[in-house]
Amino acid sequence: MPERLGPLLPTAAARGVLRPAREALISGGLWGARRAVNAEVSVPRGYDRLAEAGNFHQLRLAAGTGTGEPLSLVPFIDSDVYKWLEAVAWQLGDPATGPDEAAALEERVAEVVHLLEDAQEENGYLQSHYQVVRPDRRWAELAWGHELYCAGHLIQAAVAHVRATGRTELLAIARRFADHVDEVFGVGEGKLDGICGHPEIETALVELYRVTDERRYLDLARYFVDRRGHGLLPAGRFGVEYWQDHAPVREADRVTGHAVRQLYLLAGAVDVYAESGDTELLAASERLWEEMVAARSYLTGGLGAHHTDESFGDPFEFPSERAYTETCAAIAAVHLSWRLLLATGRARYADHLERVLYNGFLSGVALDGEHYSYVNPLQVRDGHRPGAHTGDHGAYRVRWFVCACCPPNVMRLLASLPHAVAAGDAAGGLVLHQYTPGRFAAGALAVEVATEYPWQGDVHVRVLEAAEATLTLRLPHWVGAEGWRATVNGEPVEDGGPGAAVDDGWLRLTRAWRPGDTVALELTLAPRLTAPPSRADALRGCVAVERGPLVYCTEAADHPDGTALDDLRLDITRPLSDDAATTAPGVVIAVRATGSAEPPETDGWWAYPPAGTGREPGAETREFQLIPYHLWGHREQGAMRVWLPVLES
Amino acid sequence: MPERLGPLLPTAAARGVLRPAREALISGGLWGARRAVNAEVSVPRGYDRLAEAGNFHQLRLAAGTGTGEPLSLVPFIDSDVYKWLEAVAWQLGDPATGPDEAAALEERVAEVVHLLEDAQEENGYLQSHYQVVRPDRRWAELAWGHELYCAGHLIQAAVAHVRATGRTELLAIARRFADHVDEVFGVGEGKLDGICGHPEIETALVELYRVTDERRYLDLARYFVDRRGHGLLPAGRFGVEYWQDHAPVREADRVTGHAVRQLYLLAGAVDVYAESGDTELLAASERLWEEMVAARSYLTGGLGAHHTDESFGDPFEFPSERAYTETCAAIAAVHLSWRLLLATGRARYADHLERVLYNGFLSGVALDGEHYSYVNPLQVRDGHRPGAHTGDHGAYRVRWFVCACCPPNVMRLLASLPHAVAAGDAAGGLVLHQYTPGRFAAGALAVEVATEYPWQGDVHVRVLEAAEATLTLRLPHWVGAEGWRATVNGEPVEDGGPGAAVDDGWLRLTRAWRPGDTVALELTLAPRLTAPPSRADALRGCVAVERGPLVYCTEAADHPDGTALDDLRLDITRPLSDDAATTAPGVVIAVRATGSAEPPETDGWWAYPPAGTGREPGAETREFQLIPYHLWGHREQGAMRVWLPVLES
């Protein structure tokens, strides 16, 4: 039953070159390990964190069953509860969840659902902040109130709950709120013509349409997408571009403002396209995605260069140490690229999905599943003191945040991840666009995948359920034209050979498959050097080390001699080597490189010398280690660099 | 009468290698022109801006003579009035101010003084915000309340008023408030042991001691300096380092937090040293200044790399496009370097003063005297849209700000500038540490200076009042050992020659001067290339063009062919040339350089190519113009760059 699978399940009538897989099970490997920690640590303790932070307390106040002072820090704290509930729901739908765990989770859900039932008002309204702290300002502060944003997350949690468990009590609450929103908002007599300062409800309403078949939810989603860009919101502290209200999404020529807002909006636009066939929305989303990836995406896939308003910077503005690259923005980018992949079938969206997942997203949660980062910088400078800028979200991972949007967002993505790694095509074929051990099925095909990717490049696929159909494998953009080999049942595959075609990032294998058939794909994973775009001032003269889909970095802990990382120069004439020997937590394959790290000569009190009077660090070289970026910060709170200056020869 | 001169007038007993000049008059040139606009436009219209912004309205509410809603945006709006009053006072003390102008200014002062008299409470308390908006929270919100900060600016205005005009009615108000502060604050029974979140009162109280001879004001200043760093303030949104409360100034090992706060604090520490002989305070201030200039100062002398908390960045963190480099921080740096110059007599402080004045400070006000910048970035990227980040203070100059600290700060510095350009030594000699046309006197010497500096390098000094004494001239650090020549009465001067010595940045000419003697100093002003510190990632692979004390930049308006500035590459093998022909407002000498500016090749959807696959802009070169940085943004709101990538040969 596809209805029980995961988020993003288009209706049978929906547009889209690809569709979600009908079965997706991750059985181990890197994601398996991370998902196990998510299930065993993050999600259960998430309840404790929410309890400590007062989220349930506030809902009890709204329900009239609690006493004490209300919290007034941020208006959207209910959304943390909803994202956590969504994560719990996906865990309940996961075959790996044992009966005892499930019973414990069910108990938590029941408790919170009762709390929400008690807190919800007669007319369906539900947001503790405006029920408890500012009851007279309901629907009056759409710019910062996050009421529709919270409604969206409630709906997504409810959709997850019904898809994962078939249970409808949370869905009933969500529908009552959605119906109230539908009553209140719209164009015409007695309606409030308005949009939320933070997009989110758009994609949620499309999903609600999908589980209820109620067309008006889709219409309401479309209304919210289309009314944005007409100046319904005030300029506010950050200007109208902050919430993308400067231009309708159909007309916008670039991504602007708050990164998460922009990306959630585009995800909603693609969802509305999928169910309505409104191709203008798809075209706009593809156009803005291209502009964003070409000029505003960090190497890690991270998005958002500015701390002040968590916004995209100017084109090619990529400060490494002040990269904001919020964990939530990476998650939102996963939402968008996944949707564009299904809508268009273009491999670039799967390439981007992979880059974000392994780098800009995964850096957001520690191996222990209890520490999270809000921002994900690509550098911590020598001389940086943790906590010196508490107003900023710091560089290192912490347990929880006052504005706790990221941790439960991490939980729900990890809990639902299997559904985002494989897809089906229109002709009953299976598309493996991410490589992880597991079992995946679409159309008439089902396969088992064995691999140690991303550490090793071999991917073994064994056919379980067979038919005449196409098995499609992604050839990652970083592997290059010559960097892969494939066999079917031991026979080499060539582009243009029988039933084999390479097509813009895809290897398509079409034949009458039989159970037990095997496909072996070998991707070359040698460490490689990557250059920055020529307009990226902050990265000029540097290269980065990548291996497969992983961006690498080096930390102070990789230089036990006390080297200043800001003096490090990489000797690009010397080979990089894989190195399995490392004591860094979680690192299976490190990379070894050669470089120099002598301090610059200093001369006088002024730091800017006449050009050509060379104070560059010297050329005495030594070897040093790099580790995957997403694993940084597990040993100590020291300096770190992704981009390494090149040693001048 | 030195008591009528300017800010920063140590007592006769004070420590200090140098002392303020007894006469200082700027009679033309660049500063003369800017000061004329300040006098004729900025200061008179400042009154209008304050009236429009509601500053006087709020004071009338406090006085009980006004009606209407109070303003509640920032608590420190009174300080804008005080800084403007201080500027008016220095204008009143300026011999160039004509009687009609003076009468108009006197009328304004009388009006505001009456308003302040009415608003001041019986016990001396005076801050409209806490009188009108939050009367129950007086002295209860020291972290953000700015009450002592406002008191400091009131005192400085009063000191200026009495020094410039001999009138004491504003001084009486300031003393009443200072006495109240002295009653409230301190250690011991019934005293409030606390400090202001924003240093400022420290230096003001030392000045108040100087005009009143009341020792308790000096003691109170010392109390505020010494109680900081003991955790009296909360961590707040930005952490204790934000307001330098993490470590006593005597123990701090680096500048931290909010740049203006740090610099005002250090200026106060030097003032306390000067009057108390507490050498530990001087040593700490010198140490922190060195750390700051070596690792945290932009080429323009601008300070503060972070928008979020207007703070210093990490060492060598110099993002050009996000340089915060607040105009007020440049002004505060002038305060500090000037004080350290007087305290120590070291030329480096005068070098720094010059750099800040001509670049990081002067960019903060337009030629028209009606537009100001809050932030002073060193780059505006291609694709930047003005107003896209309204929450930030934008890159381009505007008329006024909600938080209007900078404009009246500019006014008071320009109004009092003559006093900061010359000094006297302990033996009755005169020190010319900045070069501008005018008349300067210290000890037994008085001179007239004629020069077109900074556009031309010739400085002509004619002795008016003579004695046997030393005339000291600064040899700027950028001129190098060979870049200057000097003559006395036409005879070449050599280091070690009769009565001539070069001493760590100073040329000291000692002789029995006679009226009519002439000294000619010739400084080489050829355009030159400057390199960034090797650890400055944001500037790697770039050079800057400087000429004399001026940092140059190039703007979109200098490239009428529509060149993308972010593709510009400077050919450093081709000579730079002076160029007098330019249509850019205010530019006397432009510089011409040669470079390329072809767009990079693009290839595919992902912006980060494999290293060595060269997408650098091509090498077809053309000439282009650079103008002084402080004059940028007068032609259009386009792209701008100080640091130019080097064309790879």
Tab-separated table of C-alpha atoms in Angstrom, chain A residues 168-339:
chain	number	residue	atom	x	y	z
A	168	THR	CA	-6.761	9.043	12.160
A	169	GLU	CA	-7.082	10.842	15.504
A	170	LEU	CA	-4.258	13.269	14.722
A	171	LEU	CA	-5.610	13.679	11.212
A	172	ALA	CA	-8.963	14.691	12.690
A	173	ILE	CA	-7.306	17.485	14.647
A	174	ALA	CA	-5.347	18.606	11.600
A	175	ARG	CA	-8.446	18.598	9.400
A	176	ARG	CA	-10.401	20.665	11.902
A	177	PHE	CA	-7.611	23.253	11.869
A	178	ALA	CA	-7.268	23.069	8.076
A	179	ASP	CA	-11.015	23.545	7.690
A	180	HIS	CA	-10.855	26.566	9.964
A	181	VAL	CA	-7.999	27.993	7.907
A	182	ASP	CA	-10.004	27.344	4.750
A	183	GLU	CA	-12.941	29.193	6.269
A	184	VAL	CA	-10.878	32.176	7.344
A	185	PHE	CA	-8.552	32.671	4.357
A	186	GLY	CA	-9.288	33.485	0.772
A	187	VAL	CA	-10.418	36.220	-1.558
A	188	GLY	CA	-13.880	37.668	-1.275
A	189	GLU	CA	-16.511	38.857	1.129
A	190	GLY	CA	-15.755	38.033	4.742
A	191	LYS	CA	-12.457	36.341	3.908
A	192	LEU	CA	-9.007	37.250	5.145
A	193	ASP	CA	-6.733	37.669	2.137
A	194	GLY	CA	-3.353	36.893	3.642
A	195	ILE	CA	-0.331	34.649	3.742
A	196	CYS	CA	1.980	33.427	6.464
A	197	GLY	CA	5.377	35.053	6.971
A	198	HIS	CA	6.838	31.551	6.808
A	199	PRO	CA	5.768	29.233	3.992
A	200	GLU	CA	5.156	25.640	5.058
A	201	ILE	CA	1.420	25.096	4.929
A	202	GLU	CA	1.477	24.942	1.119
A	203	THR	CA	3.165	21.574	0.837
A	204	ALA	CA	1.268	20.298	3.879
A	205	LEU	CA	-2.106	21.133	2.328
A	206	VAL	CA	-1.204	19.272	-0.862
A	207	GLU	CA	-0.353	16.232	1.241
A	208	LEU	CA	-3.632	16.645	3.143
A	209	TYR	CA	-5.442	16.665	-0.204
A	210	ARG	CA	-3.633	13.444	-1.041
A	211	VAL	CA	-4.767	11.603	2.072
A	212	THR	CA	-8.309	13.008	2.134
A	213	ASP	CA	-9.100	13.516	-1.570
A	214	GLU	CA	-10.591	16.893	-0.588
A	215	ARG	CA	-9.884	19.187	-3.513
A	216	ARG	CA	-10.328	22.370	-1.457
A	217	TYR	CA	-7.092	21.676	0.424
A	218	LEU	CA	-5.226	21.669	-2.888
A	219	ASP	CA	-7.019	24.865	-3.899
A	220	LEU	CA	-6.043	26.460	-0.602
A	221	ALA	CA	-2.402	25.444	-1.106
A	222	ARG	CA	-2.479	27.028	-4.535
A	223	TYR	CA	-4.043	30.161	-3.091
A	224	PHE	CA	-1.206	30.518	-0.579
A	225	VAL	CA	1.454	29.922	-3.260
A	226	ASP	CA	-0.088	32.434	-5.622
A	227	ARG	CA	-0.920	35.188	-3.186
A	228	ARG	CA	2.715	35.460	-2.122
A	229	GLY	CA	4.600	38.180	-3.965
A	230	HIS	CA	1.791	40.711	-3.942
A	231	GLY	CA	2.906	42.705	-0.927
A	232	LEU	CA	0.435	41.255	1.542
A	233	LEU	CA	3.186	41.214	4.159
A	234	PRO	CA	4.852	44.299	5.611
A	235	ALA	CA	8.514	45.067	4.877
A	236	GLY	CA	9.349	44.239	8.477
A	237	ARG	CA	12.833	44.328	9.832
A	238	PHE	CA	14.375	42.492	6.892
A	239	GLY	CA	12.446	43.745	3.869
A	240	VAL	CA	9.810	41.998	1.771
A	241	GLU	CA	12.370	39.801	0.013
A	242	TYR	CA	12.960	38.121	3.366
A	243	TRP	CA	9.621	36.306	3.023
A	244	GLN	CA	9.580	36.270	-0.771
A	245	ASP	CA	6.701	38.712	-0.921
A	246	HIS	CA	8.427	41.021	-3.437
A	247	ALA	CA	7.449	39.031	-6.535
A	248	PRO	CA	5.120	36.122	-7.291
A	249	VAL	CA	7.027	32.848	-7.455
A	250	ARG	CA	6.065	32.539	-11.126
A	251	GLU	CA	7.918	35.773	-11.889
A	252	ALA	CA	10.862	35.700	-9.472
A	253	ASP	CA	14.262	35.635	-11.161
A	254	ARG	CA	16.333	34.513	-8.187
A	255	VAL	CA	16.057	33.072	-4.719
A	256	THR	CA	15.894	35.735	-2.027
A	257	GLY	CA	15.697	36.281	1.685
A	258	HIS	CA	15.365	33.661	4.368
A	259	ALA	CA	16.616	30.411	2.891
A	260	VAL	CA	14.213	28.029	4.645
A	261	ARG	CA	11.221	30.192	3.732
A	262	GLN	CA	12.277	30.302	0.066
A	263	LEU	CA	12.864	26.556	-0.136
A	264	TYR	CA	9.639	25.531	1.622
A	265	LEU	CA	7.764	27.847	-0.722
A	266	LEU	CA	9.310	26.249	-3.799
A	267	ALA	CA	8.637	22.748	-2.446
A	268	GLY	CA	4.998	23.781	-2.102
A	269	ALA	CA	4.986	25.176	-5.635
A	270	VAL	CA	6.272	21.865	-7.040
A	271	ASP	CA	3.635	19.971	-5.054
A	272	VAL	CA	0.899	22.207	-6.440
A	273	TYR	CA	2.306	21.621	-9.935
A	274	ALA	CA	2.290	17.858	-9.389
A	275	GLU	CA	-1.382	17.760	-8.482
A	276	SER	CA	-2.642	20.554	-10.735
A	277	GLY	CA	-0.416	20.362	-13.804
A	278	ASP	CA	0.408	24.042	-13.509
A	279	THR	CA	3.668	23.907	-15.479
A	280	GLU	CA	4.494	27.558	-14.823
A	281	LEU	CA	5.091	26.673	-11.175
A	282	LEU	CA	7.445	23.846	-12.123
A	283	ALA	CA	9.339	26.061	-14.555
A	284	ALA	CA	9.731	28.775	-11.911
A	285	SER	CA	10.939	26.273	-9.344
A	286	GLU	CA	13.505	24.802	-11.726
A	287	ARG	CA	14.686	28.279	-12.720
A	288	LEU	CA	15.135	29.414	-9.133
A	289	TRP	CA	16.827	26.155	-8.157
A	290	GLU	CA	19.333	26.643	-10.982
A	291	GLU	CA	20.054	30.225	-9.986
A	292	MET	CA	20.520	29.134	-6.392
A	293	VAL	CA	22.793	26.196	-7.129
A	294	ALA	CA	24.894	28.175	-9.615
A	295	ALA	CA	25.529	31.231	-7.441
A	296	ARG	CA	24.459	30.697	-3.839
A	297	SER	CA	25.192	27.126	-2.798
A	298	TYR	CA	28.134	26.229	-0.605
A	299	LEU	CA	30.226	23.203	-1.578
A	300	THR	CA	28.448	21.255	1.165
A	301	GLY	CA	25.095	22.068	-0.405
A	302	GLY	CA	24.553	24.424	2.518
A	303	LEU	CA	22.396	27.454	1.801
A	304	GLY	CA	22.311	30.892	3.394
A	305	ALA	CA	25.412	33.059	3.855
A	306	HIS	CA	24.078	35.644	6.310
A	307	HIS	CA	23.601	35.306	10.043
A	308	THR	CA	21.515	38.442	10.508
A	309	ASP	CA	18.430	37.279	8.654
A	310	GLU	CA	19.371	33.656	7.922
A	311	SER	CA	19.300	34.643	4.281
A	312	PHE	CA	20.961	33.924	0.980
A	313	GLY	CA	23.922	36.205	0.386
A	314	ASP	CA	24.738	38.020	-2.811
A	315	PRO	CA	25.871	35.867	-5.737
A	316	PHE	CA	29.144	34.060	-4.962
A	317	GLU	CA	29.281	35.384	-1.425
A	318	PHE	CA	30.624	32.352	0.421
A	319	PRO	CA	32.288	33.287	3.698
A	320	SER	CA	33.454	29.983	5.168
A	321	GLU	CA	33.595	31.015	8.821
A	322	ARG	CA	30.293	32.867	8.702
A	323	ALA	CA	28.458	30.392	6.495
A	324	TYR	CA	25.045	30.279	8.097
A	325	THR	CA	23.932	27.218	6.146
A	326	GLU	CA	21.247	26.361	8.633
A	327	THR	CA	20.518	22.682	9.159
A	328	CYS	CA	16.856	23.413	8.407
A	329	ALA	CA	17.848	24.996	5.086
A	330	ALA	CA	19.660	21.800	4.109
A	331	ILE	CA	16.548	19.817	5.036
A	332	ALA	CA	14.414	22.195	3.005
A	333	ALA	CA	16.807	21.748	0.066
A	334	VAL	CA	16.308	17.991	0.362
A	335	HIS	CA	12.540	18.556	0.206
A	336	LEU	CA	12.895	20.676	-2.909
A	337	SER	CA	15.441	18.622	-4.834
A	338	TRP	CA	13.567	15.418	-4.102
A	339	ARG	CA	10.352	16.924	-5.431
